PDB file of C-alpha atoms in Angstrom:
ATOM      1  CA  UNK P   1    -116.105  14.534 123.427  1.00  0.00           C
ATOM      2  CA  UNK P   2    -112.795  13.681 122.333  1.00  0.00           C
ATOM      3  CA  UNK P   3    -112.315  10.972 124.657  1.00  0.00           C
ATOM      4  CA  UNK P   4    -115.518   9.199 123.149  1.00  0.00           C
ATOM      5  CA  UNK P   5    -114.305   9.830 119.494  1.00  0.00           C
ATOM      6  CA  UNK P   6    -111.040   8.287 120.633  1.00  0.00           C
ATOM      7  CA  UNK P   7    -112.718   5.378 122.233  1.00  0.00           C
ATOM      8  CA  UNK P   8    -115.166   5.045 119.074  1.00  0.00           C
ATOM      9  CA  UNK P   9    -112.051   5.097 116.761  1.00  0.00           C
ATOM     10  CA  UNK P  10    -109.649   2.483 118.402  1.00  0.00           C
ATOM     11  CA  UNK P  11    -113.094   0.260 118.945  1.00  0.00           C
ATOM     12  CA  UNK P  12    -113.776   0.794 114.694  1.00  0.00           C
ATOM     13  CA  UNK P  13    -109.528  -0.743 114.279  1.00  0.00           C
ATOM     14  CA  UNK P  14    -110.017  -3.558 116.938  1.00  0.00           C
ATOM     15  CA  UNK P  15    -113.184  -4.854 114.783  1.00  0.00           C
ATOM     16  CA  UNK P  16    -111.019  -3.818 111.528  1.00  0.00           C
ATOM     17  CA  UNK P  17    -108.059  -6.111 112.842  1.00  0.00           C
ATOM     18  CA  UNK P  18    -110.442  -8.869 114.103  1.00  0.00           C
ATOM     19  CA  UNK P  19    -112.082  -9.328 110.559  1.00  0.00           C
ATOM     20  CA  UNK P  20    -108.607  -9.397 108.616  1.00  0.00           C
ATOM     21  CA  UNK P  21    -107.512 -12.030 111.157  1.00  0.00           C
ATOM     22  CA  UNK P  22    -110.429 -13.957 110.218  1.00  0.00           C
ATOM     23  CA  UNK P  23    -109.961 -13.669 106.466  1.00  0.00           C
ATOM     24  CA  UNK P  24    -106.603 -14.230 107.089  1.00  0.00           C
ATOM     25  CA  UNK P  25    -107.232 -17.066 109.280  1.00  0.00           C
ATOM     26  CA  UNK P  26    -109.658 -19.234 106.342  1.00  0.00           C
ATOM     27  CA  UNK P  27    -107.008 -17.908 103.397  1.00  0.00           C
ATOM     28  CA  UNK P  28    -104.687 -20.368 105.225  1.00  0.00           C
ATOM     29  CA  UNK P  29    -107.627 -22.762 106.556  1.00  0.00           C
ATOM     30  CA  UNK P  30    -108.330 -23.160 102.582  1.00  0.00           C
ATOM     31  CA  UNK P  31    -104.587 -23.471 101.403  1.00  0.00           C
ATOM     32  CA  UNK P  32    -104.102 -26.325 104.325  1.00  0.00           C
ATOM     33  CA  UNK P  33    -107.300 -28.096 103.031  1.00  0.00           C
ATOM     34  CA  UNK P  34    -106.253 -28.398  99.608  1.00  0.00           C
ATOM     35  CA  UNK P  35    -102.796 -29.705 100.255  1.00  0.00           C
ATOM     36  CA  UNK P  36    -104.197 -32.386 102.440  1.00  0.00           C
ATOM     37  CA  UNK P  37    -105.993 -33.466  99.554  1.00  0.00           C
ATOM     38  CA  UNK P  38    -102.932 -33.794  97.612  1.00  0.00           C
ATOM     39  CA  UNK P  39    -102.188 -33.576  93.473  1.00  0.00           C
ATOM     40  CA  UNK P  40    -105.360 -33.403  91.669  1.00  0.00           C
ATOM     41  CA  UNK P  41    -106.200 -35.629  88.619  1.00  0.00           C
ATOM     42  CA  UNK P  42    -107.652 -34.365  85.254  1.00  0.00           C
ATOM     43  CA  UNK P  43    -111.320 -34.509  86.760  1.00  0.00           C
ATOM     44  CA  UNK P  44    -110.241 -31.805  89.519  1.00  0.00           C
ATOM     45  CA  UNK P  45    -110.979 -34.123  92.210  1.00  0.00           C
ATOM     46  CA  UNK P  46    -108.042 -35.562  94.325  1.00  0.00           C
ATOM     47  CA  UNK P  47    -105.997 -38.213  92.314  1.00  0.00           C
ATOM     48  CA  UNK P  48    -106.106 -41.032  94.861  1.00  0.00           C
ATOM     49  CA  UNK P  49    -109.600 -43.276  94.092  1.00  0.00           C
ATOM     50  CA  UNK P  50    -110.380 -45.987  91.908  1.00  0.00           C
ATOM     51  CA  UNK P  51    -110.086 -45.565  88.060  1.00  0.00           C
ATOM     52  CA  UNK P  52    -110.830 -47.929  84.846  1.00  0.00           C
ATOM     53  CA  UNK P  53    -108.478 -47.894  82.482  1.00  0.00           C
ATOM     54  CA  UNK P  54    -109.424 -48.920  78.994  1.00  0.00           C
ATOM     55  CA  UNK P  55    -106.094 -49.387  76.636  1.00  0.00           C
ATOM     56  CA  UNK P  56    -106.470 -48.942  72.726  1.00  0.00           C
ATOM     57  CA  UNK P  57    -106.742 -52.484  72.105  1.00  0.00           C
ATOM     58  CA  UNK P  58    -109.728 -52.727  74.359  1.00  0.00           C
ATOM     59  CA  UNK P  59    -108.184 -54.552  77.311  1.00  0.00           C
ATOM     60  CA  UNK P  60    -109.411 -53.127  80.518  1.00  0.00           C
ATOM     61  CA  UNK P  61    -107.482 -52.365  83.693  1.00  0.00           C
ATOM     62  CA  UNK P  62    -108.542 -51.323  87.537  1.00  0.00           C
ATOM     63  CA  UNK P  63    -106.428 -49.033  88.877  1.00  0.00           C
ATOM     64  CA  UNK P  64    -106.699 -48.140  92.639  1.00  0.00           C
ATOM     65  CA  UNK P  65    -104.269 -45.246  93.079  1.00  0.00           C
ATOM     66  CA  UNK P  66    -103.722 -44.993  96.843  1.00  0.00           C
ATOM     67  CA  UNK P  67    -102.938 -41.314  98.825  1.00  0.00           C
ATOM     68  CA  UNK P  68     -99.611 -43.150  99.986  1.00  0.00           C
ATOM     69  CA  UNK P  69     -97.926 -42.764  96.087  1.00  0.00           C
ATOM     70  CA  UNK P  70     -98.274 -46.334  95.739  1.00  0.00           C
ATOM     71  CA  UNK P  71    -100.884 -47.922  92.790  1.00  0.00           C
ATOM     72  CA  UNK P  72    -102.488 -51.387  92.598  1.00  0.00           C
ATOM     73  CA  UNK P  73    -103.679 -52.124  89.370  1.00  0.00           C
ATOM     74  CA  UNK P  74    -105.921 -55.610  88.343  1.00  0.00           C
ATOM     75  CA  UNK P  75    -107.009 -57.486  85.479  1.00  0.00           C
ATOM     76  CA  UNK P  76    -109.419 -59.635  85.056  1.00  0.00           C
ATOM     77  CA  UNK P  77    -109.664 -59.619  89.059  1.00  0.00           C
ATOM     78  CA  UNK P  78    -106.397 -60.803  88.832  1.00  0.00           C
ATOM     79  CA  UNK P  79    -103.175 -59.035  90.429  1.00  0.00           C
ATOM     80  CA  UNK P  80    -101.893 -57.404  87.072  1.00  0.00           C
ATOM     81  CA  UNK P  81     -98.923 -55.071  88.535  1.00  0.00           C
ATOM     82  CA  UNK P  82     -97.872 -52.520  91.403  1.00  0.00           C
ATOM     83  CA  UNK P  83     -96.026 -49.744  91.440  1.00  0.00           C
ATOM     84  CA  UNK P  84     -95.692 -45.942  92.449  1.00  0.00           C
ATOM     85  CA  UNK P  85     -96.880 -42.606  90.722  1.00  0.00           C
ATOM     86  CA  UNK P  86     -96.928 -38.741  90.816  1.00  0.00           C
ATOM     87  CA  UNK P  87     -99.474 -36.199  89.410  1.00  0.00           C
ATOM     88  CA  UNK P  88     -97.077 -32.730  88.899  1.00  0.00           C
ATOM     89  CA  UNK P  89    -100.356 -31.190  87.888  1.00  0.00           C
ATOM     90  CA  UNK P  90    -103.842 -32.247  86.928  1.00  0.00           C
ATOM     91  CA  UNK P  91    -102.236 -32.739  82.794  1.00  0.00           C
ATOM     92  CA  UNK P  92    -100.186 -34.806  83.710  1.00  0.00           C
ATOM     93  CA  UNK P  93     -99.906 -38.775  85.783  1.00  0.00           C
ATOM     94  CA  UNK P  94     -96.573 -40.113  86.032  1.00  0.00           C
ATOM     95  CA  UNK P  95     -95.984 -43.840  87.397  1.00  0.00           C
ATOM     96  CA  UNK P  96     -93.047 -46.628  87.927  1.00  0.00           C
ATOM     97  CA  UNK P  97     -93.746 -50.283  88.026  1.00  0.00           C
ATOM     98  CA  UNK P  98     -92.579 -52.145  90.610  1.00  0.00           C
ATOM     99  CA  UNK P  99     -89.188 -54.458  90.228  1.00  0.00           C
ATOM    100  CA  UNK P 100     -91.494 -57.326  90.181  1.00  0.00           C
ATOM    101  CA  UNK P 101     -93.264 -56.328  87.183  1.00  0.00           C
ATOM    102  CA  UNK P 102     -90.117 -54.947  85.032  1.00  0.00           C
ATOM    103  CA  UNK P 103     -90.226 -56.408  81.517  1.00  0.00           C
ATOM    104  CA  UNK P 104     -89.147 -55.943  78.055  1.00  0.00           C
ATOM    105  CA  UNK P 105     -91.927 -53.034  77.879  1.00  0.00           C
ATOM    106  CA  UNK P 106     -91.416 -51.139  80.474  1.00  0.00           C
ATOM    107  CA  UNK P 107     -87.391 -50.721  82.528  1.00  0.00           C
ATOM    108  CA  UNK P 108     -89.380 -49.408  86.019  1.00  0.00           C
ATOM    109  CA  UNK P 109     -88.691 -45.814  85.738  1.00  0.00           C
ATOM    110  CA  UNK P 110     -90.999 -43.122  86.412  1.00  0.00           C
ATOM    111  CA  UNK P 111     -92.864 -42.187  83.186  1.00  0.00           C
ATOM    112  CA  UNK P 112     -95.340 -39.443  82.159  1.00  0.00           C
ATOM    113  CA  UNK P 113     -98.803 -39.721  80.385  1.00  0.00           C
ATOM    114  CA  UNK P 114    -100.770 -36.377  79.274  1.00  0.00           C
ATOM    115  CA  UNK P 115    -104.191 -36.272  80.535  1.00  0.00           C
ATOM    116  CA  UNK P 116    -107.132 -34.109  78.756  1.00  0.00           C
ATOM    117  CA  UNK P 117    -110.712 -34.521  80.467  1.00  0.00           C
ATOM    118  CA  UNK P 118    -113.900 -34.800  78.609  1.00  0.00           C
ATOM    119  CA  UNK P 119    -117.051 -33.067  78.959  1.00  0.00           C
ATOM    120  CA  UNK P 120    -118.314 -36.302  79.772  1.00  0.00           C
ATOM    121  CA  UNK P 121    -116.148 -37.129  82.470  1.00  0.00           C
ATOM    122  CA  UNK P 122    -113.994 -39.911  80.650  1.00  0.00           C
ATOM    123  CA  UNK P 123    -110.579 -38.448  80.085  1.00  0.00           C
ATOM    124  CA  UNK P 124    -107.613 -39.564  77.927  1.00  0.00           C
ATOM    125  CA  UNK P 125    -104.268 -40.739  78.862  1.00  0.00           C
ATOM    126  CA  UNK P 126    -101.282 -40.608  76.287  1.00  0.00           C
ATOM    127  CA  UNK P 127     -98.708 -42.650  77.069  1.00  0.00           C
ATOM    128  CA  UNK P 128     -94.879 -41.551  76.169  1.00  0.00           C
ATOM    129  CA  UNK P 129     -95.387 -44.114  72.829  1.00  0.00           C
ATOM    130  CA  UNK P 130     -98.080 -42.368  71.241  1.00  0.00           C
ATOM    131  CA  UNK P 131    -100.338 -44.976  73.149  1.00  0.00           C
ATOM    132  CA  UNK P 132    -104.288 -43.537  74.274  1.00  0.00           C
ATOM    133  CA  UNK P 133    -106.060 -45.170  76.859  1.00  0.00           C
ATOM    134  CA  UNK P 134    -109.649 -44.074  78.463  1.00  0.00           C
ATOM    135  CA  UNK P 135    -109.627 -43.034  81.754  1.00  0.00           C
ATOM    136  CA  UNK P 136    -113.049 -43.603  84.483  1.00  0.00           C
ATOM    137  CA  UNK P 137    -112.894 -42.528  87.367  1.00  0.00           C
ATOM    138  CA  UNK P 138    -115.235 -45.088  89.550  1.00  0.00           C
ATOM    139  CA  UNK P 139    -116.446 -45.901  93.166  1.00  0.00           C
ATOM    140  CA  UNK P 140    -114.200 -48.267  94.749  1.00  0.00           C
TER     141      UNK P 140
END
């Protein structure tokens, strides 16, 4: 009798171990999965896609941030600038222009806007100037 409680106890801790491996094993499955995916924008979903950006004078931008930290962004179909970014967290999108693009507006160095999503999907962007633009995310 005591050999088949013995057997029926170390047989109950094998299947205990077994299922906290498994748990353990998709705990670190999930972690892996979301840092593939990267920083996440202010919609939740990974920040490399294809955005519209409306500025406060009305003037609108596509944006195609790439998964590489690199950021193409158009005007009018037209090549408007490149450059590089960050997302530290989904509040916040930080970017640098490329040399080719410096101006009188902006020296090339990284820079921070604040992000806050709407219920409707459209979030805003505040630039370190005060400045709002609207922020879409679309399908490129």
């Amino acid at each position: 009798m005591r050999k088949l409680i013995f057997a029926v106890s170390v047989l109950a801790l094998a299947g205990c171990s077994q299922a906290e491996e498994a748990d353990t094993m998709e705990a670190e499955e999930e972690v892996a999965v979301a840092e593939e995916a990267g920083p996440t924008a202010a919609d939740g979903m990974p920040s490399p896609g294809m955005y519209k950006v409306t500025d406060g004078e009305g003037v609108v931008y596509m944006e195609e941030v790439k998964a590489d930290g690199t950021y193409v962004t158009t005007k009018d179909g037209e090549l408007y600038q490149t450059g590089r970014w960050e997302q530290p967290s989904p509040d916040q999108y930080c970017s640098a222009v490329d040399e080719a693009y410096i101006d009188e507006d902006d020296d090339g160095t990284m820079k921070c806007n604040t992000e806050q999503i709407g219920e409707d999907g459209v979030w805003t962007s505040v630039n370190d100037k005060g400045e709002t633009a609207t922020v879409e995310r679309v399908e490129g």
